[in-house]
Short mmCIF file of C-alpha atoms and ligand atoms in Angstrom, two decimals:
data_model
loop_
_atom_site.label_atom_id
_atom_site.label_comp_id
_atom_site.label_asym_id
_atom_site.label_seq_id
_atom_site.Cartn_x
_atom_site.Cartn_y
_atom_site.Cartn_z
CA MET A 1205 -29.03 -43.88 2.22
CA ALA A 1206 -27.95 -41.15 0.07
CA SER A 1207 -24.56 -39.54 0.69
CA ARG A 1208 -23.79 -36.78 2.50
CA THR A 1209 -24.40 -33.73 0.69
CA LYS A 1210 -22.49 -29.90 2.35
CA ILE A 1211 -24.28 -27.64 3.48
CA LYS A 1212 -22.62 -24.78 0.67
CA GLU A 1213 -23.92 -27.10 -1.82
CA ILE A 1214 -27.66 -27.00 -0.56
CA LEU A 1215 -27.58 -23.64 -0.22
CA GLY A 1216 -25.76 -22.47 -3.18
CA THR A 1217 -28.55 -23.93 -5.46
CA GLU A 1218 -32.10 -23.08 -6.37
CA LYS A 1219 -33.16 -26.60 -5.96
CA SER A 1220 -35.76 -28.15 -4.05
CA ASP A 1221 -38.10 -31.22 -3.85
CA TYR A 1222 -34.97 -33.58 -3.33
CA GLU A 1223 -33.64 -36.23 -0.89
CA ALA A 1224 -30.72 -35.68 1.23
CA THR A 1225 -28.44 -36.35 3.40
CA VAL A 1226 -26.57 -33.55 5.90
CA LYS A 1227 -24.27 -33.97 8.85
CA GLY A 1228 -23.09 -31.37 10.67
CA TRP A 1229 -22.72 -29.42 14.58
CA VAL A 1230 -26.09 -28.09 15.93
CA ARG A 1231 -26.00 -24.39 16.52
CA THR A 1232 -29.42 -23.80 17.88
CA PHE A 1233 -32.55 -25.89 18.76
CA ARG A 1234 -35.59 -23.72 18.89
CA ASN A 1235 -38.99 -25.04 19.73
CA ASN A 1236 -37.94 -28.55 20.14
CA GLN A 1237 -38.40 -28.54 16.41
CA PHE A 1238 -36.06 -25.99 14.40
CA ILE A 1239 -32.28 -26.88 14.28
CA ALA A 1240 -29.91 -24.55 12.74
CA LEU A 1241 -27.38 -26.92 11.36
CA SER A 1242 -23.82 -26.08 10.59
CA ASP A 1243 -20.83 -28.13 8.54
CA GLY A 1244 -18.25 -25.46 8.49
CA SER A 1245 -18.45 -25.62 4.82
CA THR A 1246 -20.06 -21.95 4.89
CA ILE A 1247 -20.95 -19.44 7.45
CA LYS A 1248 -24.65 -20.20 6.79
CA THR A 1249 -26.84 -22.63 8.47
CA PHE A 1250 -29.32 -24.66 7.20
CA GLN A 1251 -32.61 -25.16 9.06
CA VAL A 1252 -33.83 -28.79 9.71
CA VAL A 1253 -37.24 -29.34 11.00
CA ILE A 1254 -37.70 -32.12 12.73
CA ASP A 1255 -41.46 -33.98 12.29
CA ARG A 1256 -42.39 -34.15 15.95
CA ASP A 1257 -44.25 -36.70 15.83
CA ASN A 1258 -42.57 -39.02 14.39
CA THR A 1259 -38.72 -38.58 16.02
CA PRO A 1260 -38.63 -40.69 19.27
CA GLU A 1261 -38.49 -38.31 22.58
CA GLU A 1262 -34.74 -39.75 23.46
CA VAL A 1263 -33.75 -38.84 20.34
CA ILE A 1264 -34.81 -35.07 21.07
CA LYS A 1265 -33.73 -34.66 24.08
CA LYS A 1266 -29.91 -35.68 22.67
CA ILE A 1267 -30.02 -32.70 20.34
CA SER A 1268 -28.57 -29.41 21.46
CA THR A 1269 -25.72 -26.97 21.25
CA GLY A 1270 -22.61 -28.54 19.53
CA ALA A 1271 -23.92 -31.77 18.94
CA ALA A 1272 -23.15 -33.77 16.33
CA ILE A 1273 -26.17 -35.13 14.13
CA SER A 1274 -27.16 -36.71 11.04
CA ALA A 1275 -30.27 -35.83 9.15
CA THR A 1276 -32.00 -37.20 6.51
CA GLY A 1277 -35.14 -35.68 4.47
CA LYS A 1278 -36.67 -33.97 1.87
CA VAL A 1279 -34.89 -30.66 1.00
CA VAL A 1280 -38.17 -28.29 0.04
CA THR A 1281 -38.76 -24.59 -0.44
CA SER A 1282 -38.49 -22.66 3.33
CA GLN A 1283 -42.28 -21.94 4.80
CA GLY A 1284 -40.81 -19.07 6.69
CA GLY A 1285 -38.26 -16.03 6.51
CA GLY A 1286 -34.81 -16.24 6.82
CA GLN A 1287 -33.87 -18.90 4.09
CA LYS A 1288 -34.55 -20.09 1.03
CA VAL A 1289 -34.36 -23.81 1.47
CA GLU A 1290 -34.99 -25.80 4.54
CA MET A 1291 -35.40 -29.74 5.38
CA GLN A 1292 -38.18 -31.69 6.52
CA ALA A 1293 -36.45 -34.38 8.70
CA GLU A 1294 -37.91 -37.84 8.04
CA SER A 1295 -34.94 -39.71 10.43
CA ILE A 1296 -32.02 -37.48 12.80
CA VAL A 1297 -29.37 -39.60 14.58
CA VAL A 1298 -27.49 -37.87 17.10
CA LEU A 1299 -23.83 -38.92 16.34
CA GLY A 1300 -22.32 -37.38 19.54
CA VAL A 1301 -23.99 -35.27 22.06
CA ALA A 1302 -22.55 -32.00 23.67
CA ASP A 1303 -23.55 -31.87 27.27
CA PRO A 1304 -25.66 -28.36 27.45
CA GLU A 1305 -23.98 -28.24 31.12
CA LYS A 1306 -20.64 -28.75 30.24
CA TYR A 1307 -20.05 -27.75 26.52
CA PRO A 1308 -18.63 -23.93 26.64
CA LEU A 1309 -19.95 -22.70 23.52
CA GLN A 1310 -23.65 -21.66 24.03
CA PRO A 1311 -25.23 -19.41 21.89
CA LYS A 1312 -24.01 -16.16 23.21
CA LYS A 1313 -21.26 -13.79 22.39
CA HIS A 1314 -18.17 -14.73 23.50
CA SER A 1315 -14.75 -12.23 23.87
CA LEU A 1316 -12.04 -13.73 21.69
CA GLU A 1317 -9.79 -13.62 24.76
CA PHE A 1318 -12.47 -16.34 26.39
CA LEU A 1319 -12.17 -18.00 22.98
CA ARG A 1320 -8.39 -17.78 22.47
CA GLU A 1321 -8.19 -20.29 25.70
CA ILE A 1322 -10.28 -22.87 24.34
CA ALA A 1323 -8.83 -22.30 20.95
CA HIS A 1324 -9.56 -26.40 20.49
CA LEU A 1325 -13.17 -25.35 20.26
CA ARG A 1326 -13.47 -22.05 18.42
CA PHE A 1327 -13.43 -23.15 15.17
CA ARG A 1328 -17.08 -24.11 15.95
CA THR A 1329 -17.99 -20.15 16.55
CA ASN A 1330 -19.15 -17.92 13.11
CA THR A 1331 -15.90 -15.84 13.59
CA PHE A 1332 -13.24 -17.83 13.58
CA GLY A 1333 -15.25 -20.45 11.11
CA ALA A 1334 -14.62 -17.17 8.97
CA ILE A 1335 -11.56 -16.79 9.61
CA PHE A 1336 -9.95 -20.13 8.78
CA ARG A 1337 -11.79 -20.64 5.69
CA ILE A 1338 -10.65 -17.12 4.66
CA ARG A 1339 -7.29 -18.22 5.72
CA HIS A 1340 -7.32 -21.49 3.31
CA SER A 1341 -7.79 -19.13 0.42
CA VAL A 1342 -5.15 -16.72 1.08
CA ALA A 1343 -2.68 -19.46 0.80
CA PHE A 1344 -4.80 -21.22 -1.88
CA ALA A 1345 -4.39 -18.07 -4.19
CA ILE A 1346 -1.23 -17.28 -3.10
CA HIS A 1347 -0.01 -21.25 -4.67
CA LYS A 1348 -2.12 -20.14 -7.84
CA PHE A 1349 -0.86 -16.48 -8.14
CA PHE A 1350 2.81 -18.08 -8.26
CA ASN A 1351 2.03 -20.96 -9.95
CA ASP A 1352 -0.20 -19.12 -13.06
CA ARG A 1353 3.76 -16.88 -13.14
CA GLY A 1354 5.57 -20.27 -13.64
CA PHE A 1355 7.30 -19.87 -10.19
CA VAL A 1356 9.18 -22.80 -8.97
CA TYR A 1357 7.52 -23.90 -4.91
CA LEU A 1358 10.68 -24.56 -3.48
CA HIS A 1359 10.82 -26.07 0.26
CA THR A 1360 13.70 -24.94 2.14
CA PRO A 1361 15.08 -26.01 5.70
CA ILE A 1362 13.37 -25.64 8.80
CA ILE A 1363 16.42 -26.62 10.84
CA THR A 1364 19.16 -24.66 9.40
CA GLY A 1365 22.85 -24.39 10.23
CA SER A 1366 23.22 -21.01 9.36
CA ASP A 1367 23.08 -18.10 12.27
CA ALA A 1368 23.51 -15.23 9.47
CA GLU A 1369 19.92 -14.61 8.40
CA GLY A 1370 19.52 -11.79 11.02
CA ALA A 1371 16.31 -11.47 10.96
CA GLY A 1372 15.73 -11.95 14.90
CA GLU A 1373 16.34 -14.20 17.84
CA MET A 1374 16.33 -18.05 17.21
CA PHE A 1375 15.33 -21.15 19.00
CA GLN A 1376 18.19 -23.27 19.66
CA VAL A 1377 17.44 -27.22 18.23
CA THR A 1378 19.02 -29.85 20.27
CA THR A 1379 19.02 -33.65 21.04
CA LEU A 1380 21.67 -32.72 23.64
CA ASP A 1381 20.47 -33.44 27.37
CA LEU A 1382 20.63 -29.39 29.00
CA LYS A 1383 21.22 -31.01 32.74
CA GLU A 1384 24.46 -33.03 31.42
CA SER A 1385 25.45 -31.57 28.01
CA PRO A 1386 29.31 -32.04 26.90
CA ARG A 1387 31.66 -29.50 27.35
CA GLY A 1388 34.79 -28.81 25.55
CA GLU A 1389 38.17 -28.00 27.31
CA ASP A 1390 36.81 -24.17 27.22
CA GLY A 1391 34.12 -25.77 29.78
CA GLU A 1392 31.30 -24.39 26.59
CA VAL A 1393 28.73 -26.87 25.27
CA ASP A 1394 30.05 -29.15 22.87
CA PHE A 1395 27.92 -28.74 19.86
CA LYS A 1396 30.25 -31.36 18.17
CA LYS A 1397 28.41 -34.15 19.99
CA ASP A 1398 24.87 -32.84 19.12
CA PHE A 1399 22.48 -34.42 16.51
CA PHE A 1400 24.04 -32.53 13.62
CA ASN A 1401 27.46 -32.82 14.95
CA LYS A 1402 27.00 -28.54 15.31
CA ALA A 1403 24.52 -26.08 16.46
CA THR A 1404 21.10 -25.78 14.73
CA ASN A 1405 17.94 -23.72 15.22
CA LEU A 1406 15.06 -23.53 13.72
CA THR A 1407 14.93 -20.78 10.84
CA VAL A 1408 14.23 -17.55 10.76
CA SER A 1409 13.74 -16.76 6.76
CA GLY A 1410 14.16 -19.21 3.86
CA GLN A 1411 15.21 -16.27 1.57
CA LEU A 1412 19.12 -17.01 1.41
CA GLU A 1413 18.04 -20.43 0.34
CA ALA A 1414 15.53 -19.16 -2.25
CA GLU A 1415 18.39 -17.44 -3.52
CA LEU A 1416 20.50 -20.50 -4.51
CA GLY A 1417 16.84 -21.59 -5.86
CA ALA A 1418 16.35 -18.55 -7.85
CA LEU A 1419 19.89 -18.53 -9.39
CA ALA A 1420 19.23 -21.51 -11.70
CA LEU A 1421 15.16 -21.66 -11.70
CA SER A 1422 15.00 -18.54 -12.61
CA ASP A 1423 11.92 -17.36 -10.43
CA VAL A 1424 11.18 -19.20 -7.25
CA TYR A 1425 9.33 -18.75 -3.88
CA THR A 1426 8.88 -20.29 -0.14
CA PHE A 1427 5.84 -20.98 1.68
CA GLY A 1428 6.50 -22.43 5.56
CA PRO A 1429 6.35 -21.71 8.75
CA THR A 1430 9.43 -19.39 10.30
CA PHE A 1431 9.98 -18.61 13.73
CA ARG A 1432 11.36 -15.86 16.14
CA ALA A 1433 12.71 -15.86 19.58
CA GLU A 1434 11.63 -12.01 19.96
CA ASN A 1435 9.98 -11.28 23.31
CA SER A 1436 7.54 -8.91 21.44
CA ASN A 1437 4.10 -9.21 22.86
CA THR A 1438 2.46 -7.44 19.71
CA SER A 1439 -0.42 -8.01 18.38
CA ARG A 1440 1.15 -8.62 14.97
CA HIS A 1441 3.93 -10.74 16.56
CA LEU A 1442 3.89 -14.71 16.46
CA ALA A 1443 6.71 -17.03 17.82
CA GLU A 1444 5.80 -19.03 14.76
CA PHE A 1445 4.24 -17.50 11.78
CA TRP A 1446 4.05 -18.89 8.12
CA MET A 1447 6.32 -16.48 5.32
CA ILE A 1448 5.78 -16.38 1.48
CA GLU A 1449 9.62 -15.45 0.27
CA PRO A 1450 9.82 -15.13 -3.42
CA GLU A 1451 12.78 -14.57 -5.11
CA MET A 1452 13.05 -13.57 -9.34
CA ALA A 1453 16.73 -13.38 -11.00
CA PHE A 1454 17.33 -11.03 -13.53
CA ALA A 1455 14.77 -8.75 -11.72
CA ASP A 1456 15.36 -5.01 -9.92
CA LEU A 1457 13.66 -3.67 -6.84
CA ASN A 1458 11.15 -2.48 -9.52
CA ASP A 1459 10.23 -5.76 -10.55
CA ASP A 1460 10.07 -6.35 -6.92
CA MET A 1461 7.65 -4.16 -5.97
CA ASP A 1462 5.18 -4.52 -8.99
CA LEU A 1463 5.46 -8.13 -7.79
CA ALA A 1464 4.51 -7.23 -4.21
CA GLU A 1465 1.77 -5.44 -5.48
CA ASP A 1466 -0.03 -7.51 -7.96
CA LEU A 1467 0.51 -10.43 -5.81
CA LEU A 1468 -1.72 -8.76 -2.71
CA LYS A 1469 -4.18 -7.45 -4.96
CA TYR A 1470 -4.72 -10.47 -6.65
CA VAL A 1471 -4.75 -12.64 -2.96
CA ILE A 1472 -7.64 -9.91 -1.57
CA ASN A 1473 -9.30 -9.91 -5.08
CA TYR A 1474 -9.77 -13.59 -5.08
CA CYS A 1475 -11.13 -13.30 -1.35
CA LEU A 1476 -13.60 -10.47 -2.21
CA GLU A 1477 -14.85 -12.57 -4.76
CA ASN A 1478 -14.91 -15.94 -2.87
CA HIS A 1479 -15.92 -15.03 0.13
CA GLY A 1480 -18.44 -12.51 0.30
CA ASP A 1481 -20.57 -14.32 2.79
CA ASP A 1482 -17.47 -14.67 5.33
CA LEU A 1483 -16.45 -11.25 4.61
CA GLU A 1484 -19.61 -9.94 5.40
CA PHE A 1485 -20.26 -11.70 8.66
CA LEU A 1486 -16.31 -10.36 9.57
CA GLU A 1487 -17.60 -6.49 8.15
CA GLU A 1488 -20.69 -7.01 10.41
CA ARG A 1489 -18.72 -7.77 13.49
CA LEU A 1490 -16.47 -4.87 12.99
CA ILE A 1491 -18.78 -2.60 13.03
CA THR A 1492 -20.70 -3.74 16.07
CA GLU A 1493 -16.84 -3.94 17.99
CA GLU A 1494 -16.11 -0.35 16.50
CA LYS A 1495 -19.43 0.78 18.17
CA GLN A 1496 -17.38 0.49 21.34
CA LYS A 1497 -14.83 3.09 20.17
CA PRO A 1498 -14.55 6.87 20.42
CA GLN A 1499 -16.03 8.15 16.80
CA ASN A 1500 -12.44 9.77 15.83
CA GLU A 1501 -10.77 6.14 16.39
CA ARG A 1502 -13.29 4.14 14.07
CA SER A 1503 -12.51 3.14 10.67
CA GLU A 1504 -13.92 5.31 7.92
CA MET A 1505 -14.27 2.66 5.46
CA THR A 1506 -15.97 -1.09 6.24
CA LEU A 1507 -14.23 -4.11 5.59
CA ARG A 1508 -14.64 -5.09 2.12
CA ASP A 1509 -14.86 -1.31 0.82
CA LYS A 1510 -10.87 -0.93 2.22
CA LEU A 1511 -10.03 -4.60 0.47
CA LYS A 1512 -11.87 -3.27 -2.83
CA PHE A 1513 -10.03 0.03 -1.87
CA CYS A 1514 -6.97 -1.22 -1.65
CA VAL A 1515 -6.95 -3.80 -5.05
CA ASP A 1516 -8.30 -0.42 -7.37
CA ASN A 1517 -5.45 1.97 -6.19
CA ASP A 1518 -1.67 2.25 -6.82
CA PHE A 1519 0.10 1.95 -3.86
CA GLN A 1520 1.76 4.77 -2.74
CA ARG A 1521 5.73 4.44 -3.63
CA LEU A 1522 8.53 6.97 -2.02
CA THR A 1523 11.86 6.80 -0.66
CA TYR A 1524 12.79 6.65 3.10
CA THR A 1525 14.18 9.81 2.59
CA GLU A 1526 11.44 11.42 1.55
CA ALA A 1527 9.08 9.68 4.31
CA ILE A 1528 11.66 11.39 7.05
CA GLU A 1529 11.03 14.65 5.09
CA ILE A 1530 6.94 14.44 5.53
CA LEU A 1531 7.80 12.62 9.39
CA LEU A 1532 9.89 15.88 10.25
CA ARG A 1533 6.94 18.08 9.05
CA SER A 1534 4.17 16.40 10.42
CA LYS A 1535 2.12 17.62 13.30
CA PRO A 1536 2.63 14.79 15.71
CA ASN A 1537 6.14 14.84 15.45
CA LYS A 1538 6.18 18.61 15.19
CA LYS A 1539 4.18 18.12 18.87
CA LYS A 1540 5.73 15.76 20.39
CA LYS A 1541 2.79 12.99 20.27
CA PHE A 1542 5.22 10.13 19.01
CA GLN A 1543 6.19 8.10 21.18
CA TYR A 1544 9.83 8.10 19.41
CA VAL A 1545 10.00 11.90 17.98
CA ILE A 1546 12.17 11.79 14.56
CA GLU A 1547 15.14 13.96 15.25
CA GLU A 1548 17.13 13.20 12.01
CA TRP A 1549 17.52 11.07 8.98
CA GLY A 1550 18.76 7.82 9.78
CA ALA A 1551 15.94 6.72 12.91
CA ASP A 1552 14.63 3.54 12.36
CA LEU A 1553 10.74 4.05 11.74
CA GLN A 1554 8.69 2.52 14.64
CA SER A 1555 5.11 1.42 13.81
CA GLU A 1556 3.26 4.71 14.81
CA HIS A 1557 5.35 6.34 11.96
CA GLU A 1558 4.42 3.78 9.61
CA ARG A 1559 0.85 3.86 10.53
CA PHE A 1560 0.97 7.45 10.42
CA LEU A 1561 2.31 6.90 6.52
CA VAL A 1562 -0.22 5.16 5.57
CA GLU A 1563 -3.28 5.91 7.50
CA LYS A 1564 -3.25 9.81 8.02
CA HIS A 1565 -1.07 11.04 5.74
CA PHE A 1566 -1.35 9.23 2.45
CA LYS A 1567 -4.75 7.20 3.62
CA LYS A 1568 -3.75 4.54 1.31
CA PRO A 1569 -1.00 1.45 1.00
CA VAL A 1570 3.09 2.37 0.67
CA ILE A 1571 5.83 1.24 -0.28
CA LEU A 1572 9.05 2.73 1.19
CA THR A 1573 12.23 2.46 -0.54
CA ASP A 1574 16.12 3.27 -0.36
CA TYR A 1575 16.71 2.87 3.41
CA PRO A 1576 19.82 3.49 5.46
CA LYS A 1577 22.15 0.72 4.53
CA GLU A 1578 22.52 0.41 9.24
CA ILE A 1579 19.13 -0.74 9.63
CA LYS A 1580 18.87 -3.08 6.87
CA ALA A 1581 20.00 -6.34 6.38
CA PHE A 1582 23.71 -7.31 5.17
CA TYR A 1583 22.26 -9.04 1.63
CA MET A 1584 20.68 -5.47 0.28
CA ARG A 1585 22.36 -3.98 -2.83
CA MET A 1586 24.41 -0.80 -2.38
CA ASN A 1587 23.16 2.44 -4.01
CA GLU A 1588 25.36 4.54 -5.53
CA ASP A 1589 25.31 6.97 -2.70
CA GLY A 1590 27.22 4.63 -0.34
CA LYS A 1591 24.77 5.27 2.17
CA THR A 1592 21.35 3.94 1.32
CA VAL A 1593 20.30 0.57 0.22
CA ARG A 1594 17.85 -0.90 -2.57
CA ALA A 1595 15.31 -2.09 0.43
CA MET A 1596 11.66 -1.65 0.31
CA ASP A 1597 8.87 -2.24 2.64
CA ILE A 1598 5.25 -2.09 2.45
CA LEU A 1599 3.11 -0.84 4.75
CA PHE A 1600 -0.62 -1.79 5.27
CA PRO A 1601 -3.22 0.31 7.45
CA GLY A 1602 -4.12 -1.23 10.85
CA ILE A 1603 -0.90 -3.84 10.35
CA GLY A 1604 2.31 -1.29 9.81
CA GLU A 1605 5.06 -3.43 7.66
CA ILE A 1606 3.52 -6.49 5.93
CA VAL A 1607 6.11 -7.09 3.06
CA GLY A 1608 10.14 -6.33 3.65
CA GLY A 1609 12.02 -6.80 0.53
CA SER A 1610 15.01 -5.72 -1.80
CA GLN A 1611 17.45 -6.01 -4.41
CA ARG A 1612 19.95 -8.15 -3.50
CA GLU A 1613 23.80 -7.45 -3.47
CA GLU A 1614 25.33 -9.48 -6.61
CA ARG A 1615 28.45 -8.30 -6.31
CA LEU A 1616 30.92 -10.16 -4.87
CA ASP A 1617 33.24 -7.71 -3.29
CA VAL A 1618 30.77 -5.15 -2.22
CA LEU A 1619 28.74 -8.05 -0.38
CA LYS A 1620 31.93 -9.11 1.29
CA GLU A 1621 32.48 -5.78 2.30
CA ARG A 1622 29.02 -5.32 3.84
CA MET A 1623 29.59 -9.02 5.59
CA ALA A 1624 32.37 -7.46 7.18
CA ALA A 1625 31.05 -4.60 8.49
CA PHE A 1626 27.92 -6.27 10.00
CA ASP A 1627 30.88 -9.13 11.68
CA ILE A 1628 29.04 -11.90 9.60
CA PRO A 1629 32.48 -14.49 8.91
CA GLU A 1630 32.86 -15.72 5.54
CA HIS A 1631 33.65 -19.05 5.86
CA GLU A 1632 30.61 -19.68 7.44
CA MET A 1633 28.60 -18.34 4.28
CA GLU A 1634 30.18 -19.50 1.14
CA TRP A 1635 27.94 -21.35 -0.24
CA PHE A 1636 26.21 -18.00 -0.49
CA LEU A 1637 28.77 -16.35 -1.47
CA ASP A 1638 29.68 -19.18 -4.35
CA THR A 1639 26.20 -17.93 -6.09
CA ARG A 1640 27.90 -14.27 -6.43
CA ARG A 1641 31.27 -16.26 -7.76
CA PHE A 1642 29.97 -18.32 -10.53
CA GLY A 1643 27.29 -16.19 -12.82
CA THR A 1644 25.87 -14.14 -10.76
CA CYS A 1645 23.15 -11.36 -11.74
CA GLU A 1646 20.71 -8.83 -10.59
CA HIS A 1647 17.94 -10.41 -8.57
CA ALA A 1648 15.43 -9.61 -5.87
CA GLY A 1649 13.20 -10.78 -3.38
CA PHE A 1650 11.08 -10.09 -0.18
CA GLY A 1651 9.14 -11.57 2.52
CA LEU A 1652 5.98 -11.53 3.10
CA GLY A 1653 4.15 -12.24 6.83
CA PHE A 1654 0.93 -14.57 6.28
CA GLU A 1655 -0.36 -13.88 8.91
CA ARG A 1656 -0.19 -9.81 8.52
CA LEU A 1657 -1.99 -10.44 5.23
CA VAL A 1658 -4.96 -12.72 6.90
CA LEU A 1659 -5.06 -10.24 9.54
CA PHE A 1660 -5.91 -7.09 7.15
CA ILE A 1661 -8.16 -9.51 5.00
CA THR A 1662 -10.26 -10.24 7.91
CA GLY A 1663 -10.26 -7.16 9.92
CA MET A 1664 -9.28 -9.23 12.68
CA GLY A 1665 -7.10 -6.83 15.66
CA ASN A 1666 -4.75 -9.55 16.91
CA ILE A 1667 -2.58 -12.27 15.29
CA ARG A 1668 -3.56 -14.60 17.72
CA ASP A 1669 -6.88 -15.00 16.19
CA VAL A 1670 -5.91 -15.47 12.66
CA ILE A 1671 -3.63 -18.70 13.26
CA PRO A 1672 -5.02 -21.84 14.77
CA PHE A 1673 -2.91 -22.49 17.34
CA PRO A 1674 -0.70 -19.25 18.35
CA ARG A 1675 2.64 -19.50 19.88
CA TYR A 1676 4.03 -16.54 21.55
CA PRO A 1677 5.55 -15.32 25.03
CA GLY A 1678 4.70 -18.26 27.71
CA SER A 1679 2.02 -19.64 25.65
CA ALA A 1680 2.26 -22.84 23.42
CA GLU A 1681 -0.66 -24.85 24.04
CA PHE A 1682 -2.59 -27.82 22.34
P1 ATP B 2261 8.88 -6.03 12.16
O1 ATP B 2261 9.75 -4.60 12.03
O2 ATP B 2261 7.12 -5.68 12.38
O3 ATP B 2261 8.81 -7.06 13.33
P2 ATP B 2261 10.38 -7.35 10.45
O4 ATP B 2261 11.28 -6.10 9.91
O5 ATP B 2261 11.48 -7.79 11.64
O6 ATP B 2261 8.99 -6.86 10.78
P3 ATP B 2261 10.83 -9.16 8.25
O7 ATP B 2261 12.39 -9.59 8.54
O8 ATP B 2261 11.15 -8.48 7.15
O9 ATP B 2261 10.36 -8.31 9.31
O10 ATP B 2261 9.78 -10.34 7.99
C1 ATP B 2261 9.18 -10.25 6.81
C2 ATP B 2261 7.83 -10.33 6.56
O11 ATP B 2261 7.14 -11.19 7.97
C3 ATP B 2261 7.49 -8.77 7.77
O12 ATP B 2261 6.89 -7.58 6.61
C4 ATP B 2261 6.01 -9.51 8.33
O13 ATP B 2261 4.93 -9.40 7.44
C5 ATP B 2261 6.23 -10.61 8.87
N1 ATP B 2261 6.83 -10.59 10.32
C6 ATP B 2261 8.11 -10.65 10.54
N2 ATP B 2261 8.14 -10.93 12.17
C7 ATP B 2261 6.95 -11.63 12.20
C8 ATP B 2261 6.30 -12.18 13.78
N3 ATP B 2261 6.91 -12.26 14.74
N4 ATP B 2261 4.79 -12.39 13.44
C9 ATP B 2261 4.58 -12.55 12.33
N5 ATP B 2261 4.81 -12.34 11.23
C10 ATP B 2261 5.96 -11.72 11.63
MN1 MN B 2262 10.57 -7.93 13.86
#
């Protein structure tokens, strides 16, 4: 028997009149003769035509939606419309049946909410097949982008002993018995008796460790899971998500913004070039979905037009101060249409404000810089004005913040002052401060939320649908 050929390969060539074996799962079985077969290599199904006279009745009976089969036969030019080539099957083996009475995925439209409940099977739908093929390519393109630019991929710890990252609420890691945890004289839990002889958590960011790497290797990036125990039940937050965090030595905020903009454009373009079929499918899905919405809420551009627009246009760069002026003058602020009305400079921007700037005002991706020091992290470089820091956030249509970054404070004395202002004990951060004591230099980096990027590229509406098994408050299934 010939070795198995993937459906993507068969459909990708004009070749016909040759023997092949395909394996996959039945999507539909029509007239007891036509199988639409999927093996996940492409969004397209391959038509396998059964030789009714030479296929035993008991084999035909076992062919149903969801069953795994192997088919061997001749790939020929298709008689019917809809496909260029099809297989005239000479033999069919049913590898695994799927009882139609019990198989939850019938060939009809299922809601995303229902599919989330059967996330172990949702890979088998067109939508999730497309999403996870694209998710793979986004990851691949990110590694390729950095590799081509000489960045070193650094693995930063997932279990961390540092609690000063301050990026969000942490999940504690312990092997202590919660019912009978050892207590110190003060009655508090004695973490010296815990596995690491100290309290540890799951990381919320690899940035501080990436900085250590950058101040020797010049350009590094991390790409790993991060965990935040924030109780935010939104369509843009997960408790476990993946983050890309590049860090560059001898670089300032402009270099940082250039890197982030180049990276985003590169990855989006990579998907446009390599996932035309998947994007076309997701685009149609979106158009159908948007028909349910009122006219003014529908997007003006199709999914691929939106992605192309992002690749072809410069992101709008402006300072936080300029953004506040725009927001203060804006209609929704004057008419108190925002949930949080902007009163004055210094206000933290909510996603409604970010989305106003991106979707209504500029109508393109926006990079905001130089935020008030009070609403940003301690490690961001202080500006001359003493009021703002060299921070930047990239805001995307439909998503809000997709990237958060900054030039880092490289001056030891200023950094210590900032830590004091945030009540971060110096003795816990000596290792971090050492980089500023020995051979410090200008450096910058950012964090890109992987799932938010996949969300944008696939045009999906909920971040829980772009990660195989989402973790969020109240849910850690599978
Ligand atoms: P937000 O204000 O949206 O909660 P943040 O300010 O907490 O974001 P950062 O700490 O700067 O975000 O993290 C860097 C990036 O990681 C963000 O720009 C975003 O893309 C992503 N991100 C942050 N929190 C989450 C989360 N809970 N789930 C998924 N992605 C996230
Ligand atoms: Mn957050």
